[in-house]
Coordinates of C-alpha atoms in Angstrom, one line a residue:
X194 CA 30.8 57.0 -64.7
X195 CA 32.5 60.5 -64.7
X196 CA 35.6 60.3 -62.4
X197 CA 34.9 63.3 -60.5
X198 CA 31.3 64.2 -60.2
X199 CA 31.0 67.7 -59.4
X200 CA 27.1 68.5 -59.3
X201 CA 24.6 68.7 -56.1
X202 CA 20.9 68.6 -56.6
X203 CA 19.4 70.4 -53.1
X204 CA 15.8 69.7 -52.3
X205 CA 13.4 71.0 -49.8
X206 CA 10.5 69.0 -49.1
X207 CA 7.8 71.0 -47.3
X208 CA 4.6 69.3 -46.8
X209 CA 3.4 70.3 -50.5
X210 CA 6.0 71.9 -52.1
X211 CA 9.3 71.5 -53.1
X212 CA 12.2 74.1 -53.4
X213 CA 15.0 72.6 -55.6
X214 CA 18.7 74.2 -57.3
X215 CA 21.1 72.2 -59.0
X216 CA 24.7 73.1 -58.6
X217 CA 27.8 72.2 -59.7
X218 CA 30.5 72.5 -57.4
X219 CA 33.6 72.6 -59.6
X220 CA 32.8 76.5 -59.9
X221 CA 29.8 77.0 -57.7
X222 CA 27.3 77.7 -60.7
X223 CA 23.9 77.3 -60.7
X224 CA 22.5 75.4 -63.4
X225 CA 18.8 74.9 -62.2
X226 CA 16.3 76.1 -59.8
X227 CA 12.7 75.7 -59.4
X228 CA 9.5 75.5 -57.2
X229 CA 6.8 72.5 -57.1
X230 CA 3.5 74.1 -55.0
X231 CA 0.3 73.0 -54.1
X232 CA 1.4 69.5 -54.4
X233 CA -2.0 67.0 -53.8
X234 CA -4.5 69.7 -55.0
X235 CA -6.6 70.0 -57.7
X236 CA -3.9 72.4 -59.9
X237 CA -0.4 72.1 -59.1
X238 CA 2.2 74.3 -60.1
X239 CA 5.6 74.0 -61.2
X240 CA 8.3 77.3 -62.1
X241 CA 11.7 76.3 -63.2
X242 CA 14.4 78.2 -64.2
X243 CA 17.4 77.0 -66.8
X244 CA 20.2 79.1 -65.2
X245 CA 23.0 77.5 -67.1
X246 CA 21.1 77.5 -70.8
X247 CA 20.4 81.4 -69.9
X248 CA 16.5 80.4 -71.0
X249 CA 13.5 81.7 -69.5
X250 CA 11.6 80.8 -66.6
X251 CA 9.0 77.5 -67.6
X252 CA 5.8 77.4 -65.5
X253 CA 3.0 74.7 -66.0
X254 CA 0.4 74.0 -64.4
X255 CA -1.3 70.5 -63.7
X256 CA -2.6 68.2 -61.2
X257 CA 0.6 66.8 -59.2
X258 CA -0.3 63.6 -57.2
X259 CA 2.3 63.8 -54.5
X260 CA 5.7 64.0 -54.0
X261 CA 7.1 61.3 -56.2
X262 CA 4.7 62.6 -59.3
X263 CA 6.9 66.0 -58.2
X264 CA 10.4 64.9 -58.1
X265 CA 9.9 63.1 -61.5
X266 CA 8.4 66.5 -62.8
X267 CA 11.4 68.2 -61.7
X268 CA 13.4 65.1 -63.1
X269 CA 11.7 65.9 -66.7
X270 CA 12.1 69.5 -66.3
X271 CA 16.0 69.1 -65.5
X272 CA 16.5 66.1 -68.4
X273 CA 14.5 68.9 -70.8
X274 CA 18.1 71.0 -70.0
X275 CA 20.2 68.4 -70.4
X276 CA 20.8 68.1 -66.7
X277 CA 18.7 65.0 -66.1
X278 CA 19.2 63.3 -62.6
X279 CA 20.3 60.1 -64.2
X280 CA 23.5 62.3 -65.7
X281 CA 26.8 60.8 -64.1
X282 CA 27.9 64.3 -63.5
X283 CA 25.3 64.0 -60.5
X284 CA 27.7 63.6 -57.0
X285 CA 24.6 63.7 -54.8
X286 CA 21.4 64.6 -53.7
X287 CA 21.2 67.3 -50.5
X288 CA 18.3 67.3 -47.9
X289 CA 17.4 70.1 -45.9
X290 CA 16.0 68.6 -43.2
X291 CA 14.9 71.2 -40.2
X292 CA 15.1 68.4 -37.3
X293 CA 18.0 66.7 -35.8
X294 CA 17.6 66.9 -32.3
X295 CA 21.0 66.4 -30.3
X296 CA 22.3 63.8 -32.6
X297 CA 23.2 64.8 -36.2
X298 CA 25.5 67.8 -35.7
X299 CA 26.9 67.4 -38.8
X300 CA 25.6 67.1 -42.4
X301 CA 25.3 63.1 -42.4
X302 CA 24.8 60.3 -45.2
X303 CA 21.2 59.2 -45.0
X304 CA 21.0 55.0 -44.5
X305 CA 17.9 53.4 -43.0
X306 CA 18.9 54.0 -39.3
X307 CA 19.6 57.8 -40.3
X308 CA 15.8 57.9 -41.3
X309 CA 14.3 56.1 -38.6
X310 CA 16.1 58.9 -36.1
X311 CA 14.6 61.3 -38.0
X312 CA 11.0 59.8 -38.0
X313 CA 11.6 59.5 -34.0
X314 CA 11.9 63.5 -34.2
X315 CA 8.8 64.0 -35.8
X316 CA 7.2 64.7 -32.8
X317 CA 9.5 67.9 -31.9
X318 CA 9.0 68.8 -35.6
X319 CA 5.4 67.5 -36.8
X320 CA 4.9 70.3 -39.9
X321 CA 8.9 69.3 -41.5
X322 CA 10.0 66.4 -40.6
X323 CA 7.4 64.5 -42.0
X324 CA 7.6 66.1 -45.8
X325 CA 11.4 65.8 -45.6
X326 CA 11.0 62.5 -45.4
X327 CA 8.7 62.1 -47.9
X328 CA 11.3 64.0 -50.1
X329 CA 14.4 62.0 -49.0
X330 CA 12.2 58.0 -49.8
X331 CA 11.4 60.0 -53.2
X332 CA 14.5 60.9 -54.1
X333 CA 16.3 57.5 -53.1
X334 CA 13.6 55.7 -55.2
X335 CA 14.5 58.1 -58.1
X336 CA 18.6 57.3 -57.8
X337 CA 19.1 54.5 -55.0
X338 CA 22.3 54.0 -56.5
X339 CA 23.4 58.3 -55.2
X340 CA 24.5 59.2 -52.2
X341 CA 22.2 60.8 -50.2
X342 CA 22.8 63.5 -47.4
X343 CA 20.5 65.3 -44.2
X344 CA 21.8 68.8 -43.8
X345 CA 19.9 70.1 -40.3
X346 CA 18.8 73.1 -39.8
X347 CA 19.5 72.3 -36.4
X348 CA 23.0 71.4 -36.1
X349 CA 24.5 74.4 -36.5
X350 CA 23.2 75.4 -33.1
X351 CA 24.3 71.9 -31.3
X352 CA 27.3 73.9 -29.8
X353 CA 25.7 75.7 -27.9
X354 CA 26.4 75.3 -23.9
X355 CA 23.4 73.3 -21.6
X356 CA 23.4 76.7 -19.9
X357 CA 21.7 78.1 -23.1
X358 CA 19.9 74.9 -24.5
X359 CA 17.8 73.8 -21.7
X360 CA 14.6 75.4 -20.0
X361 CA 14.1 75.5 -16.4
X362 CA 11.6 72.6 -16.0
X363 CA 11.8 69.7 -14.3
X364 CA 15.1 67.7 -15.9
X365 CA 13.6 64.1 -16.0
X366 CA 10.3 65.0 -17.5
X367 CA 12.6 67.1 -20.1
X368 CA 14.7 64.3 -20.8
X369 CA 12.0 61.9 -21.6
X370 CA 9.9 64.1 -23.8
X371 CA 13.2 65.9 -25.8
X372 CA 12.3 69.3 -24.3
X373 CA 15.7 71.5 -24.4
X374 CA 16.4 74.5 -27.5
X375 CA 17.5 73.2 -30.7
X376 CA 16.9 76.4 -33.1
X377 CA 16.6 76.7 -36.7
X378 CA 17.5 78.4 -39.4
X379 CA 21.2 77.0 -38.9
X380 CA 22.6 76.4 -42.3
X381 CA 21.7 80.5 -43.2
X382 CA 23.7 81.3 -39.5
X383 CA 26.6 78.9 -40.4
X384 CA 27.2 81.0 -44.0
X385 CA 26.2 84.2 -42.9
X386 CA 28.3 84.4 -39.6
X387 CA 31.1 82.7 -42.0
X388 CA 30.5 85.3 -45.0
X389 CA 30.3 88.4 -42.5
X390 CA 34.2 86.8 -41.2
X391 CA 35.8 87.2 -44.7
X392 CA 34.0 90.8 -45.2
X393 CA 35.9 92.1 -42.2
X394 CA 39.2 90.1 -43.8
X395 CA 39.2 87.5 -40.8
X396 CA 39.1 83.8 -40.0
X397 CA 35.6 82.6 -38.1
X398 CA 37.4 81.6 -35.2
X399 CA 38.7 85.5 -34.6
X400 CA 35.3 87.2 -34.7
X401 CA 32.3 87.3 -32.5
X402 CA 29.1 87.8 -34.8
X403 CA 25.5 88.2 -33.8
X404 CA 23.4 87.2 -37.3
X405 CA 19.9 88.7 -37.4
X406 CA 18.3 86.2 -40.0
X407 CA 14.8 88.3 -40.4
X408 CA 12.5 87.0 -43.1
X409 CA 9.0 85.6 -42.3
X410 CA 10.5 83.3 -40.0
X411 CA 12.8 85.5 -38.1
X412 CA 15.6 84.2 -35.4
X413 CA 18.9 85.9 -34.1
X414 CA 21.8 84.2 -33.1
X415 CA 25.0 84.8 -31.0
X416 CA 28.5 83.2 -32.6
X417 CA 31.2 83.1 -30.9
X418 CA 34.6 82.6 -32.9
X419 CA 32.7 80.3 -35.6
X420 CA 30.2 78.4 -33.1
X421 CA 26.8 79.2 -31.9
X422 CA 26.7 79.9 -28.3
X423 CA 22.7 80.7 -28.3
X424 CA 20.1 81.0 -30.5
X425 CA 16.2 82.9 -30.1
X426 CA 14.2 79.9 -31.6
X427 CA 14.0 77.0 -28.8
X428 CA 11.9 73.6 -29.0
X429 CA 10.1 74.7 -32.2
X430 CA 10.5 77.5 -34.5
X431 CA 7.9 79.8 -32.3
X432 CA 10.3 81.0 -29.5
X433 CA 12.2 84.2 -29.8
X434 CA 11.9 87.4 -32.6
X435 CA 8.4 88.9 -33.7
X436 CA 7.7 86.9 -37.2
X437 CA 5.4 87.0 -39.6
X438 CA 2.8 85.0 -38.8
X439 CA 4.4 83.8 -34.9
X440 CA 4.1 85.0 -31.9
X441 CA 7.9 84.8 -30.9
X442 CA 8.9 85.1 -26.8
X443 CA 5.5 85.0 -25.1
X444 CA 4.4 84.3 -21.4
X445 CA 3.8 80.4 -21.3
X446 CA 0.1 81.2 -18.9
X447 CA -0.8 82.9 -22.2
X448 CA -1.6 79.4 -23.4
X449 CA -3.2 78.3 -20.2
X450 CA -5.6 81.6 -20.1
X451 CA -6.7 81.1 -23.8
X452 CA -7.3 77.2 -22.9
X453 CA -9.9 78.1 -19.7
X454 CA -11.0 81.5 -20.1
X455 CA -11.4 81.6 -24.1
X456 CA -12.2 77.7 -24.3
X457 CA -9.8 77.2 -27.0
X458 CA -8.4 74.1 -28.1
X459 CA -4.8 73.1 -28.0
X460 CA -4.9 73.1 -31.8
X461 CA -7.0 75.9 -32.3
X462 CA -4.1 77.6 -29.8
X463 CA -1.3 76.2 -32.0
X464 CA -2.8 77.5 -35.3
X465 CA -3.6 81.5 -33.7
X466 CA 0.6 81.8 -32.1
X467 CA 1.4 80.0 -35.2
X468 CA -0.3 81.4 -38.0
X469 CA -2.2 84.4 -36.7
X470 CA 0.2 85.9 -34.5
X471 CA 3.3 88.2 -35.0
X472 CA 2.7 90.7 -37.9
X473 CA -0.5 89.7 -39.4
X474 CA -2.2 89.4 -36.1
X475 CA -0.7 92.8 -35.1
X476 CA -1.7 94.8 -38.3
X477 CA -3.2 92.4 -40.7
X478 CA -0.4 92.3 -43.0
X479 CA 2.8 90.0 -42.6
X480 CA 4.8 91.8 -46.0
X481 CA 7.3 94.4 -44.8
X482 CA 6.9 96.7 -47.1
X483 CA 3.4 96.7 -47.4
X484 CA 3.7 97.8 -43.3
X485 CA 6.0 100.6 -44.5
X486 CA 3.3 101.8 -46.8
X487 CA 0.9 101.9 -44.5
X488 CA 3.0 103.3 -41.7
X489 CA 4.0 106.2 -44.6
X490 CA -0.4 106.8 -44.8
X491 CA -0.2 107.1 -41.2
X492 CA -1.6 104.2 -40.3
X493 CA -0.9 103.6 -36.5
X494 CA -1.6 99.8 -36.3
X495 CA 0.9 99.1 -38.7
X496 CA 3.2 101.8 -37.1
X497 CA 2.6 99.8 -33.9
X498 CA 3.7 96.2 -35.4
X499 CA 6.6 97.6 -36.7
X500 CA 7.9 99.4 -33.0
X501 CA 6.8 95.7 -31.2
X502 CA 9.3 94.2 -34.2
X503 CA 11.9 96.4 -33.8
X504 CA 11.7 96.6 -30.2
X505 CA 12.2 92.1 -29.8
X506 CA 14.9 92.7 -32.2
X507 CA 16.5 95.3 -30.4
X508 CA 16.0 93.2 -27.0
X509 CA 18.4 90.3 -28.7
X510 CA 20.7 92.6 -29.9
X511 CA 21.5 93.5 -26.5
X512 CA 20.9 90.2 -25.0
X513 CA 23.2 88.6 -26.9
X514 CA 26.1 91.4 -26.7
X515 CA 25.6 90.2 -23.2
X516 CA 26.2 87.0 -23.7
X517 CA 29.7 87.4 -26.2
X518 CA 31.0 89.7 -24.2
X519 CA 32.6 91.4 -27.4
X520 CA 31.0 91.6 -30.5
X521 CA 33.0 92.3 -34.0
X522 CA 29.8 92.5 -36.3
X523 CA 26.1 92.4 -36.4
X524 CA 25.0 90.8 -39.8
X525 CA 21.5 91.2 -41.0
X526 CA 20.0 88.6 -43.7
X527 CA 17.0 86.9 -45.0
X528 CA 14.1 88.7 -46.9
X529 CA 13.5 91.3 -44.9
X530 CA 17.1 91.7 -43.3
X531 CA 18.5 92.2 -46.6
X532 CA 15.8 95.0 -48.0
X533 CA 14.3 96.3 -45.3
X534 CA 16.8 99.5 -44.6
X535 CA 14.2 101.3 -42.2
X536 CA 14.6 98.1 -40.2
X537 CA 18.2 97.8 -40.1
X538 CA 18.2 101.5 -39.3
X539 CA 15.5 101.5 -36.6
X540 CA 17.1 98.2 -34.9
X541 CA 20.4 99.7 -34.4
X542 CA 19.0 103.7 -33.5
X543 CA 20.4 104.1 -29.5
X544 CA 22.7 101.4 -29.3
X545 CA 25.9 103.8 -29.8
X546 CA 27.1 103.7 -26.2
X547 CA 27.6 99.8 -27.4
X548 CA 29.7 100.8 -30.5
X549 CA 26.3 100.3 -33.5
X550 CA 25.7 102.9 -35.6
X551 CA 24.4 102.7 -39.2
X552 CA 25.7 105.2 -42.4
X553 CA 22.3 106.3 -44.0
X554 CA 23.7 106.6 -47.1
X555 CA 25.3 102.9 -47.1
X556 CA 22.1 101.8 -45.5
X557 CA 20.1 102.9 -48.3
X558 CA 22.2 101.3 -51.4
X559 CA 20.5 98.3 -52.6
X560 CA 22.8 95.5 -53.8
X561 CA 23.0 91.7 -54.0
X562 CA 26.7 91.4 -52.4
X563 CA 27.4 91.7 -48.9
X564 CA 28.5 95.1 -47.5
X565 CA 29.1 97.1 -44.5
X566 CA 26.5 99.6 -43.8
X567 CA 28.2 101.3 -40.7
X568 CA 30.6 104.7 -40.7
X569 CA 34.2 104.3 -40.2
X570 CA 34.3 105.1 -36.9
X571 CA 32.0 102.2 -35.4
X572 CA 33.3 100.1 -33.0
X573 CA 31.0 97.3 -33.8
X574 CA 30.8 96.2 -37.7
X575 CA 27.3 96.1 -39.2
X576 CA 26.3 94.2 -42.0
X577 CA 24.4 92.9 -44.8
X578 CA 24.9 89.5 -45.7
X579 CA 22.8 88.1 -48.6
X580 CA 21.7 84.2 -47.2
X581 CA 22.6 81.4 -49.4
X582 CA 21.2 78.5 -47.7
X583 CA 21.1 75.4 -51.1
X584 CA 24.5 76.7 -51.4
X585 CA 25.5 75.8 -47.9
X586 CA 23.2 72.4 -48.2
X587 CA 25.3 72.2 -51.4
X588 CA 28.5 72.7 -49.9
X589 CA 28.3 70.6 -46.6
X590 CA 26.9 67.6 -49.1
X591 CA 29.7 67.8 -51.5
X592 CA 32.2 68.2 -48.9
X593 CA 31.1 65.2 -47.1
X594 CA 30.4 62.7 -50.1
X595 CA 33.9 63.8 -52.2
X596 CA 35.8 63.2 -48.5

């Protein structure tokens, strides 16, 4: 075996998909990426790119049983390059896994009691946890001999104070039933809040961020000197910003009110604040900039779903300049925080008194690398950070199986 394997293969199990990169660590290169979809349907589909070769994207097309038939795919795919998973350069596999509850606040070797905690989650994360672990008993029948590692999306967020994580319901039946805010979307805050440090030239621990992750899952967070102090997302993924299929912050008697005056069900409920709500139930349309098109033709529907986005954005952005104190920087990322400039523009538009302003002409350059979009003179830093999340996966895994 090579004395010093340097390469990280990141999965992301989703319920029939499965995101992958391979990286090697030694330079932080890419050397594979791909996408396995409509896994357990009559046509599957699988799109990988050979980064390190410099060949062309691959795509196929064929019927993909399940998750195992997918990994080996991937396996093929990877061995076709030269970078097959039985190569001893391989250090580990890295799981994203969205739910760890209060427990793994750290990126953690996976061993049978690991996965049995993360089975007793499934029913604070139903729709992920049950595909990444699916993923993770692939993977370890694949290469049982590799470590394997659960990076949360969660544990990021484990710092933040009781004042902040729990609700305002009765404690016991909280307790018993793992009711408190966990949020999501915490390996992007981890990098971006760390990223938008070294931009302004400083350590994490000297700067107070507030990272706007906005892509069709959309959630804001407040750091405070390299730790999360409060996040918008709470029990499940639903709470907080407009998205682009959720509902975000609603009034809880909404549910009750749909239940006995509407007769819904509690899964019919589930699926409209889940999947019909936000963006598409507001205009029909979920793709920012289709809603800029539309809001360019005049339409005033779309024109209205983009003021109720801006506007819950705008709300955190003040709530949680509240709750630092003192803010450094306000970092926007994700799909539609990195492109989106009339967002970044209109989400910032009145908040000078607080030290936010935005340069037009910065706001407007399109680029890969993260950059400052705000004059000079601002008091408050604001930024675009590009997310990197299977490199953070990559580097928490590596970090924790070479130590």
């Amino acid at each position: 075996m090579t004395a010093n394997p340097t390469r990280v293969l990141v999965l992301n199990s989703g319920s029939s998909s499965v995101k992958y990169q391979l990286l090697d660590m030694a330079g932080g290169a890419r050397l594979a990426a791909g996408l396995v979809e409509r896994i357990g349907e009559e046509t599957s589909r699988l799109v990988h790119s050979p980064l390190a070769a410099g060949g062309g994207k691959r795509e196929k097309e064929a019927p993909i049983a399940d998750h195992e038939a997918a990994l080996q795919a991937v396996a093929a795919e990877l061995a076709a390059d030269g970078l097959g998973l039985d190569s001893p350069e391989l250090a580990a596999i890295g799981h994203r896994v969205v739910h760890g509850g209060q427990k793994f606040t750290a990126p953690t070797v996976i061993t049978d009691e690991v996965l049995a905690e993360i089975e007793r989650l499934v029913p604070v994360a139903p729709l992920h946890n049950p595909a990444n672990i699916t993923g993770i008993r692939t993977a370890q029948a694949l290469r049982p001999d590799l470590p394997q590692v659960a990076v949360f999306d969660t544990a990021f967020h484990t710092t933040m104070p009781e004042a902040a994580a729990r609700y305002a319901i009765d404690t016991a039946t909280a307790d018993a039933h793992m009711v408190r805010r966990y949020g999501f979307h915490g390996t992007s805050h981890a990098y971006v809040a760390r990223e938008t440090a070294k931009l302004l030239g400083k350590d994490p621990s000297e700067v107070n961020v507030i990272v706007l992750h906005l892509g069709n899952g959309a959630s804001a967070s407040a750091v405070e000197r390299g730790r999360c102090v409060d996040t918008s997302m709470g029990l499940t993924p639903l709470e907080g910003l407009v998205m682009g299929t959720r509902s975000g912050d609603l009034d809880p008697a909404v549910i009750f009110h749909l239940s006995r005056n509407a007769g819904m069900s509690t899964d019919e409920i589930d699926t409209l604040l889940n999947k019909k709500s936000g963006l598409i139930g507001l205009c029909g349309d979920n793709d920012m900039r289709e809603i800029r098109r539309r809001i360019d033709e005049g339409d005033e529907r779309a024109k209205l779903a983009f003021d109720i986005y801006v506007h819950r954005l705008k709300k955190y952005i003040g709530a949680y300049y509240a709750v630092l104190g003192k803010v450094d920087a306000v970092a926007f990322t994700a799909g539609v925080g990195e492109n989106a400039a009339p967002v970044r523009e209109a989400a910032v538009a009145g908040l000078e008194e607080l030290g936010l302003a935005v340069d037009a002409d910065l706001n407007a350059v399109r680029s890969g690398e993260p950059r400052l979009i705000s004059p000079g003179y601002a008091r408050v830093a604001v930024a675009v950070v590009p997310t990197d999340e299977e490199l953070e996966i990559a580097t928490q895994t590596y970090d924790l199986v070479s130590a």
